[in-house]
PDB file of C-alpha atoms in Angstrom:
ATOM      1  CA  MET F 524       0.000   0.000   0.000  1.00  0.00           C
ATOM      2  CA  PRO F 525       1.453   3.389  -0.943  1.00  0.00           C
ATOM      3  CA  ARG F 526       2.281   5.780   1.966  1.00  0.00           C
ATOM      4  CA  VAL F 527       0.506   9.153   2.035  1.00  0.00           C
ATOM      5  CA  GLN F 528       2.425  12.283   3.067  1.00  0.00           C
ATOM      6  CA  THR F 529       0.347  14.081   5.765  1.00  0.00           C
ATOM      7  CA  THR F 530       2.867  16.500   7.311  1.00  0.00           C
ATOM      8  CA  VAL F 531       1.937  19.575   5.271  1.00  0.00           C
ATOM      9  CA  PRO F 532      -1.876  19.292   5.642  1.00  0.00           C
ATOM     10  CA  ILE F 533      -1.555  18.775   9.406  1.00  0.00           C
ATOM     11  CA  MET F 534       0.710  21.807   9.801  1.00  0.00           C
ATOM     12  CA  MET F 535      -1.658  23.994   7.799  1.00  0.00           C
ATOM     13  CA  LEU F 536      -4.584  22.811   9.899  1.00  0.00           C
ATOM     14  CA  PHE F 537      -2.673  23.755  13.058  1.00  0.00           C
ATOM     15  CA  VAL F 538      -1.901  27.228  11.683  1.00  0.00           C
ATOM     16  CA  LEU F 539      -5.554  27.803  10.794  1.00  0.00           C
ATOM     17  CA  ILE F 540      -6.719  26.762  14.256  1.00  0.00           C
ATOM     18  CA  PHE F 541      -4.085  28.900  16.014  1.00  0.00           C
ATOM     19  CA  THR F 542      -4.727  32.051  13.990  1.00  0.00           C
ATOM     20  CA  SER F 543      -8.479  31.719  14.463  1.00  0.00           C
ATOM     21  CA  LEU F 544      -7.912  32.027  18.217  1.00  0.00           C
ATOM     22  CA  CYS F 545      -5.830  35.240  17.914  1.00  0.00           C
ATOM     23  CA  PRO F 546      -7.885  38.233  16.799  1.00  0.00           C
ATOM     24  CA  LEU F 547      -6.028  40.717  14.657  1.00  0.00           C
ATOM     25  CA  VAL F 548      -6.275  44.457  14.453  1.00  0.00           C
ATOM     26  CA  ILE F 549      -5.629  45.839  10.993  1.00  0.00           C
ATOM     27  CA  THR F 550      -4.549  49.452  10.920  1.00  0.00           C
ATOM     28  CA  PRO F 551      -4.455  50.999   7.424  1.00  0.00           C
ATOM     29  CA  ILE F 552      -1.311  52.982   6.732  1.00  0.00           C
ATOM     30  CA  ASN F 553      -2.280  54.142   3.269  1.00  0.00           C
ATOM     31  CA  GLU F 554      -4.230  52.869   0.304  1.00  0.00           C
ATOM     32  CA  GLU F 555      -1.545  50.365  -0.660  1.00  0.00           C
ATOM     33  CA  THR F 556      -0.243  48.951   2.614  1.00  0.00           C
ATOM     34  CA  ALA F 557      -1.568  47.808   5.976  1.00  0.00           C
ATOM     35  CA  VAL F 558      -0.018  46.607   9.233  1.00  0.00           C
ATOM     36  CA  GLU F 559      -1.282  43.632  11.230  1.00  0.00           C
ATOM     37  CA  GLU F 560      -0.947  43.627  15.038  1.00  0.00           C
ATOM     38  CA  THR F 561      -1.932  40.972  17.549  1.00  0.00           C
ATOM     39  CA  ASP F 562      -4.554  42.392  19.934  1.00  0.00           C
ATOM     40  CA  ILE F 563      -3.267  41.787  23.492  1.00  0.00           C
ATOM     41  CA  ASP F 564      -5.694  42.389  26.357  1.00  0.00           C
ATOM     42  CA  MET F 565      -4.434  44.302  29.435  1.00  0.00           C
ATOM     43  CA  PRO F 566      -4.412  42.536  32.824  1.00  0.00           C
ATOM     44  CA  ILE F 567      -7.501  43.001  34.985  1.00  0.00           C
ATOM     45  CA  ASN F 568      -5.638  45.188  37.493  1.00  0.00           C
ATOM     46  CA  ALA F 569      -3.380  46.876  34.951  1.00  0.00           C
ATOM     47  CA  GLU F 570      -3.980  50.306  36.473  1.00  0.00           C
ATOM     48  CA  TYR F 571      -2.017  49.166  39.518  1.00  0.00           C
ATOM     49  CA  TRP F 572       0.954  47.819  37.599  1.00  0.00           C
ATOM     50  CA  PRO F 573       4.171  49.903  37.435  1.00  0.00           C
ATOM     51  CA  ALA F 574       5.144  51.200  34.013  1.00  0.00           C
ATOM     52  CA  GLY F 575       8.783  50.135  34.318  1.00  0.00           C
ATOM     53  CA  ALA F 576      10.254  46.686  33.846  1.00  0.00           C
ATOM     54  CA  ARG F 577      11.557  44.734  36.823  1.00  0.00           C
ATOM     55  CA  SER F 578      14.985  43.144  37.132  1.00  0.00           C
ATOM     56  CA  SER F 579      15.217  39.377  36.877  1.00  0.00           C
ATOM     57  CA  ALA F 580      17.265  39.307  40.097  1.00  0.00           C
ATOM     58  CA  THR F 581      15.726  37.199  42.852  1.00  0.00           C
ATOM     59  CA  ALA F 582      17.763  38.240  45.913  1.00  0.00           C
ATOM     60  CA  TRP F 583      19.504  41.214  47.480  1.00  0.00           C
ATOM     61  CA  LEU F 584      23.289  41.401  47.438  1.00  0.00           C
ATOM     62  CA  LYS F 585      24.655  42.607  50.761  1.00  0.00           C
ATOM     63  CA  GLU F 586      28.243  43.831  51.096  1.00  0.00           C
ATOM     64  CA  ILE F 587      30.325  45.612  53.710  1.00  0.00           C
ATOM     65  CA  VAL F 588      31.495  48.962  52.370  1.00  0.00           C
ATOM     66  CA  ASP F 589      33.563  50.085  55.368  1.00  0.00           C
ATOM     67  CA  ASN F 590      34.186  48.362  58.708  1.00  0.00           C
ATOM     68  CA  ASP F 591      36.658  50.800  60.258  1.00  0.00           C
ATOM     69  CA  GLY F 592      35.150  51.216  63.726  1.00  0.00           C
ATOM     70  CA  ASP F 593      31.752  52.838  64.266  1.00  0.00           C
ATOM     71  CA  THR F 594      31.043  54.055  60.757  1.00  0.00           C
ATOM     72  CA  GLY F 595      28.244  54.397  58.228  1.00  0.00           C
ATOM     73  CA  GLN F 596      25.899  56.960  59.785  1.00  0.00           C
ATOM     74  CA  TRP F 597      23.845  59.392  57.664  1.00  0.00           C
ATOM     75  CA  THR F 598      24.555  57.561  54.427  1.00  0.00           C
ATOM     76  CA  SER F 599      23.665  59.037  51.054  1.00  0.00           C
ATOM     77  CA  SER F 600      24.216  57.366  47.674  1.00  0.00           C
ATOM     78  CA  ALA F 601      24.196  58.327  44.002  1.00  0.00           C
ATOM     79  CA  ILE F 602      25.008  56.646  40.687  1.00  0.00           C
ATOM     80  CA  ALA F 603      27.080  58.477  38.068  1.00  0.00           C
ATOM     81  CA  ASP F 604      26.257  58.268  34.363  1.00  0.00           C
ATOM     82  CA  ASP F 605      29.185  55.881  33.896  1.00  0.00           C
ATOM     83  CA  GLY F 606      27.578  53.480  36.389  1.00  0.00           C
ATOM     84  CA  THR F 607      29.884  54.207  39.324  1.00  0.00           C
ATOM     85  CA  VAL F 608      28.109  53.902  42.675  1.00  0.00           C
ATOM     86  CA  TRP F 609      29.089  56.548  45.242  1.00  0.00           C
ATOM     87  CA  VAL F 610      28.238  56.452  48.957  1.00  0.00           C
ATOM     88  CA  ALA F 611      28.851  59.332  51.373  1.00  0.00           C
ATOM     89  CA  PHE F 612      28.682  58.724  55.122  1.00  0.00           C
ATOM     90  CA  TYR F 613      29.759  59.895  58.567  1.00  0.00           C
ATOM     91  CA  SER F 614      32.367  57.941  60.513  1.00  0.00           C
ATOM     92  CA  ALA F 615      31.604  58.287  64.223  1.00  0.00           C
ATOM     93  CA  ALA F 616      34.887  56.563  65.046  1.00  0.00           C
ATOM     94  CA  GLY F 617      36.958  59.426  63.670  1.00  0.00           C
ATOM     95  CA  ARG F 618      34.173  62.035  63.394  1.00  0.00           C
ATOM     96  CA  ASP F 619      35.021  62.400  59.727  1.00  0.00           C
ATOM     97  CA  LEU F 620      33.240  62.685  56.396  1.00  0.00           C
ATOM     98  CA  LYS F 621      34.025  59.660  54.228  1.00  0.00           C
ATOM     99  CA  VAL F 622      33.090  58.438  50.773  1.00  0.00           C
ATOM    100  CA  ALA F 623      33.204  55.074  49.041  1.00  0.00           C
ATOM    101  CA  HIS F 624      32.829  54.083  45.417  1.00  0.00           C
ATOM    102  CA  TRP F 625      32.612  50.744  43.623  1.00  0.00           C
ATOM    103  CA  ASN F 626      35.597  50.203  41.307  1.00  0.00           C
ATOM    104  CA  GLY F 627      34.135  47.155  39.585  1.00  0.00           C
ATOM    105  CA  TRP F 628      35.721  44.640  41.940  1.00  0.00           C
ATOM    106  CA  SER F 629      35.636  46.136  45.421  1.00  0.00           C
ATOM    107  CA  TRP F 630      34.871  49.273  47.417  1.00  0.00           C
ATOM    108  CA  ASP F 631      37.414  52.093  47.584  1.00  0.00           C
ATOM    109  CA  VAL F 632      36.982  54.171  50.758  1.00  0.00           C
ATOM    110  CA  ASP F 633      38.477  57.653  51.173  1.00  0.00           C
ATOM    111  CA  ASP F 634      38.514  60.394  53.786  1.00  0.00           C
ATOM    112  CA  VAL F 635      36.874  63.526  52.395  1.00  0.00           C
ATOM    113  CA  TYR F 636      37.412  65.901  55.323  1.00  0.00           C
ATOM    114  CA  THR F 637      38.978  65.096  58.706  1.00  0.00           C
ATOM    115  CA  PHE F 638      39.395  68.453  60.457  1.00  0.00           C
ATOM    116  CA  GLY F 639      37.104  68.720  63.469  1.00  0.00           C
ATOM    117  CA  ASP F 640      33.757  66.940  63.691  1.00  0.00           C
ATOM    118  CA  ILE F 641      32.284  66.988  60.190  1.00  0.00           C
ATOM    119  CA  GLY F 642      30.129  64.787  57.993  1.00  0.00           C
ATOM    120  CA  LYS F 643      26.761  64.463  59.703  1.00  0.00           C
ATOM    121  CA  TYR F 644      23.582  64.679  57.606  1.00  0.00           C
ATOM    122  CA  SER F 645      25.625  64.104  54.430  1.00  0.00           C
ATOM    123  CA  GLU F 646      23.932  64.376  51.029  1.00  0.00           C
ATOM    124  CA  ILE F 647      25.702  63.427  47.793  1.00  0.00           C
ATOM    125  CA  ALA F 648      25.018  64.431  44.181  1.00  0.00           C
ATOM    126  CA  ILE F 649      26.858  63.972  40.860  1.00  0.00           C
ATOM    127  CA  ASP F 650      27.917  66.851  38.595  1.00  0.00           C
ATOM    128  CA  SER F 651      28.046  66.949  34.791  1.00  0.00           C
ATOM    129  CA  ASP F 652      31.606  65.565  34.793  1.00  0.00           C
ATOM    130  CA  ASP F 653      30.464  62.494  36.768  1.00  0.00           C
ATOM    131  CA  ASN F 654      32.285  63.789  39.846  1.00  0.00           C
ATOM    132  CA  PRO F 655      30.612  63.630  43.279  1.00  0.00           C
ATOM    133  CA  ARG F 656      29.868  66.578  45.546  1.00  0.00           C
ATOM    134  CA  ILE F 657      28.816  66.213  49.180  1.00  0.00           C
ATOM    135  CA  ALA F 658      26.954  68.607  51.460  1.00  0.00           C
ATOM    136  CA  SER F 659      27.399  67.961  55.189  1.00  0.00           C
ATOM    137  CA  TYR F 660      27.358  69.656  58.579  1.00  0.00           C
ATOM    138  CA  ASP F 661      30.489  70.826  60.391  1.00  0.00           C
ATOM    139  CA  ILE F 662      29.615  70.522  64.087  1.00  0.00           C
ATOM    140  CA  THR F 663      32.897  72.062  65.240  1.00  0.00           C
ATOM    141  CA  ASN F 664      32.239  75.345  63.409  1.00  0.00           C
ATOM    142  CA  ALA F 665      28.408  75.122  63.206  1.00  0.00           C
ATOM    143  CA  VAL F 666      28.252  75.632  59.428  1.00  0.00           C
ATOM    144  CA  LEU F 667      27.312  73.690  56.337  1.00  0.00           C
ATOM    145  CA  ARG F 668      30.165  72.478  54.156  1.00  0.00           C
ATOM    146  CA  ILE F 669      30.351  71.525  50.501  1.00  0.00           C
ATOM    147  CA  SER F 670      33.013  69.030  49.409  1.00  0.00           C
ATOM    148  CA  ARG F 671      33.791  68.728  45.702  1.00  0.00           C
ATOM    149  CA  HIS F 672      35.798  66.103  43.845  1.00  0.00           C
ATOM    150  CA  ASP F 673      37.617  67.277  40.707  1.00  0.00           C
ATOM    151  CA  GLY F 674      38.445  63.813  39.419  1.00  0.00           C
ATOM    152  CA  SER F 675      41.591  63.384  41.488  1.00  0.00           C
ATOM    153  CA  SER F 676      41.189  65.053  44.897  1.00  0.00           C
ATOM    154  CA  TRP F 677      38.695  66.615  47.312  1.00  0.00           C
ATOM    155  CA  SER F 678      38.296  70.256  48.339  1.00  0.00           C
ATOM    156  CA  THR F 679      35.932  71.458  51.076  1.00  0.00           C
ATOM    157  CA  ASN F 680      34.438  74.934  51.475  1.00  0.00           C
ATOM    158  CA  THR F 681      31.840  76.737  53.566  1.00  0.00           C
ATOM    159  CA  VAL F 682      28.302  77.081  52.208  1.00  0.00           C
ATOM    160  CA  ALA F 683      27.215  80.743  52.056  1.00  0.00           C
ATOM    161  CA  PRO F 684      30.108  82.129  54.136  1.00  0.00           C
ATOM    162  CA  GLY F 685      28.995  84.651  56.755  1.00  0.00           C
ATOM    163  CA  GLU F 686      25.388  83.412  56.825  1.00  0.00           C
ATOM    164  CA  ASN F 687      23.724  81.256  59.469  1.00  0.00           C
ATOM    165  CA  THR F 688      23.671  77.721  58.091  1.00  0.00           C
ATOM    166  CA  GLY F 689      23.651  75.777  61.341  1.00  0.00           C
ATOM    167  CA  ASP F 690      24.054  77.724  64.593  1.00  0.00           C
ATOM    168  CA  GLY F 691      23.290  75.450  67.529  1.00  0.00           C
ATOM    169  CA  ASN F 692      23.093  72.297  65.394  1.00  0.00           C
ATOM    170  CA  PRO F 693      19.362  72.636  64.618  1.00  0.00           C
ATOM    171  CA  TYR F 694      19.419  69.413  62.564  1.00  0.00           C
ATOM    172  CA  ALA F 695      20.163  67.195  65.574  1.00  0.00           C
ATOM    173  CA  GLY F 696      17.823  64.234  65.758  1.00  0.00           C
ATOM    174  CA  GLU F 697      15.382  65.358  63.079  1.00  0.00           C
ATOM    175  CA  GLY F 698      16.786  67.600  60.372  1.00  0.00           C
ATOM    176  CA  ARG F 699      18.350  66.835  57.009  1.00  0.00           C
ATOM    177  CA  ILE F 700      20.119  68.873  54.360  1.00  0.00           C
ATOM    178  CA  GLY F 701      18.526  69.198  50.942  1.00  0.00           C
ATOM    179  CA  PHE F 702      21.164  69.246  48.199  1.00  0.00           C
ATOM    180  CA  ALA F 703      20.975  69.140  44.400  1.00  0.00           C
ATOM    181  CA  ILE F 704      23.061  70.139  41.373  1.00  0.00           C
ATOM    182  CA  ASP F 705      21.319  71.643  38.350  1.00  0.00           C
ATOM    183  CA  ASP F 706      22.209  71.330  34.653  1.00  0.00           C
ATOM    184  CA  SER F 707      24.671  74.229  34.853  1.00  0.00           C
ATOM    185  CA  ASP F 708      26.495  72.585  37.793  1.00  0.00           C
ATOM    186  CA  SER F 709      25.188  75.257  40.157  1.00  0.00           C
ATOM    187  CA  GLU F 710      24.446  73.972  43.651  1.00  0.00           C
ATOM    188  CA  TRP F 711      21.226  74.303  45.650  1.00  0.00           C
ATOM    189  CA  PHE F 712      20.918  73.734  49.393  1.00  0.00           C
ATOM    190  CA  SER F 713      17.908  73.769  51.715  1.00  0.00           C
ATOM    191  CA  PHE F 714      18.198  73.475  55.480  1.00  0.00           C
ATOM    192  CA  TYR F 715      16.620  74.047  58.892  1.00  0.00           C
ATOM    193  CA  VAL F 716      18.093  77.002  60.766  1.00  0.00           C
ATOM    194  CA  SER F 717      17.350  79.274  63.721  1.00  0.00           C
ATOM    195  CA  ASP F 718      15.971  82.748  62.991  1.00  0.00           C
ATOM    196  CA  ASP F 719      18.551  85.283  64.159  1.00  0.00           C
ATOM    197  CA  SER F 720      16.078  88.146  63.729  1.00  0.00           C
ATOM    198  CA  THR F 721      14.027  87.078  66.771  1.00  0.00           C
ATOM    199  CA  SER F 722      14.955  86.805  70.430  1.00  0.00           C
ATOM    200  CA  TRP F 723      13.066  83.557  71.036  1.00  0.00           C
ATOM    201  CA  SER F 724      15.315  80.504  70.792  1.00  0.00           C
ATOM    202  CA  GLY F 725      12.514  78.269  69.473  1.00  0.00           C
ATOM    203  CA  ASP F 726      12.022  80.050  66.149  1.00  0.00           C
ATOM    204  CA  TYR F 727      13.389  78.096  63.179  1.00  0.00           C
ATOM    205  CA  ASN F 728      13.100  78.697  59.455  1.00  0.00           C
ATOM    206  CA  LEU F 729      13.461  76.747  56.234  1.00  0.00           C
ATOM    207  CA  SER F 730      16.284  78.502  54.392  1.00  0.00           C
ATOM    208  CA  PHE F 731      18.264  78.036  51.192  1.00  0.00           C
ATOM    209  CA  ALA F 732      21.653  78.758  49.680  1.00  0.00           C
ATOM    210  CA  ASN F 733      22.687  78.722  46.031  1.00  0.00           C
ATOM    211  CA  TRP F 734      26.125  78.554  44.457  1.00  0.00           C
ATOM    212  CA  ASP F 735      26.053  80.050  40.957  1.00  0.00           C
ATOM    213  CA  SER F 736      28.705  78.255  38.918  1.00  0.00           C
ATOM    214  CA  GLY F 737      28.643  81.006  36.283  1.00  0.00           C
ATOM    215  CA  ASP F 738      29.771  83.975  38.355  1.00  0.00           C
ATOM    216  CA  GLU F 739      30.943  81.862  41.323  1.00  0.00           C
ATOM    217  CA  SER F 740      28.813  83.686  43.880  1.00  0.00           C
ATOM    218  CA  TRP F 741      26.527  82.717  46.759  1.00  0.00           C
ATOM    219  CA  ALA F 742      22.871  83.600  47.313  1.00  0.00           C
ATOM    220  CA  TYR F 743      21.078  83.042  50.622  1.00  0.00           C
ATOM    221  CA  GLY F 744      17.514  83.476  51.815  1.00  0.00           C
ATOM    222  CA  THR F 745      14.445  82.187  53.651  1.00  0.00           C
ATOM    223  CA  ILE F 746      11.982  79.818  51.986  1.00  0.00           C
ATOM    224  CA  ASP F 747       9.453  79.676  54.839  1.00  0.00           C
ATOM    225  CA  ASN F 748       9.599  81.503  58.172  1.00  0.00           C
ATOM    226  CA  GLY F 749       6.449  79.857  59.473  1.00  0.00           C
ATOM    227  CA  LEU F 750       4.708  83.110  60.361  1.00  0.00           C
ATOM    228  CA  GLY F 751       0.995  82.801  61.008  1.00  0.00           C
ATOM    229  CA  GLU F 752       0.992  79.031  61.413  1.00  0.00           C
ATOM    230  CA  ASP F 753       1.196  78.562  65.181  1.00  0.00           C
ATOM    231  CA  GLY F 754      -0.536  80.990  67.543  1.00  0.00           C
ATOM    232  CA  ASP F 755       0.708  79.132  70.629  1.00  0.00           C
ATOM    233  CA  TYR F 756       4.147  80.609  70.106  1.00  0.00           C
ATOM    234  CA  ASP F 757       3.286  84.110  68.915  1.00  0.00           C
ATOM    235  CA  ASP F 758       3.360  82.995  65.286  1.00  0.00           C
ATOM    236  CA  TYR F 759       6.749  81.277  65.588  1.00  0.00           C
ATOM    237  CA  THR F 760       7.077  77.727  64.252  1.00  0.00           C
ATOM    238  CA  ASP F 761       9.624  75.024  63.609  1.00  0.00           C
ATOM    239  CA  ALA F 762       9.406  75.231  59.822  1.00  0.00           C
ATOM    240  CA  GLY F 763      11.704  73.129  57.669  1.00  0.00           C
ATOM    241  CA  GLN F 764      12.658  70.215  59.909  1.00  0.00           C
ATOM    242  CA  PHE F 765      12.573  67.532  57.228  1.00  0.00           C
TER     243      PHE F 765
END
């Protein structure tokens, strides 16, 4: 009995069945061409799904960055455009501002500033040259500091010299420093500070400082003085704690 070839008919039958189960949307492009797209229904709770894709990683990787005594307080991290991870932190052991970055194999840890007690409430940001800058509080001199890396070394300066950026350590226990770098590499700071214009020691304001990279000058001012928000203290408030 002769054998009958059935492979092709069976495959075509399978294709017909499969395509009949997948509705198509035909969107005309012009009179001569058209594009076919498979119509995919959204999940039932799609409105609650994040728009971004998730990593395929299934576990957290935990590493020790620095183990030199009591270290790692007030950490702040940032990732440069080249993928380098930077971490700024306060070392209570030496009362210093320190920074670490991932070199591809291990963590390199450096001292940023070691004079006096400096480094609390650190905030790090990356400039347009992929270099880190760190804002932190100098407890010894009661001022904010800005530390900048030029690609090879660190330099540290006072934020808004001559202005009140931390008299009496108003950040203790609750405050943080807001710090950001804009597209022109100018620096912006926000912070919680006592109001020197009043005699009451409980009056604090939300203030700001700005370093203009163009003319290399400082600006300083008050964002919110809290007036009219708390009658229990004659209109004085603790504005700008967080």
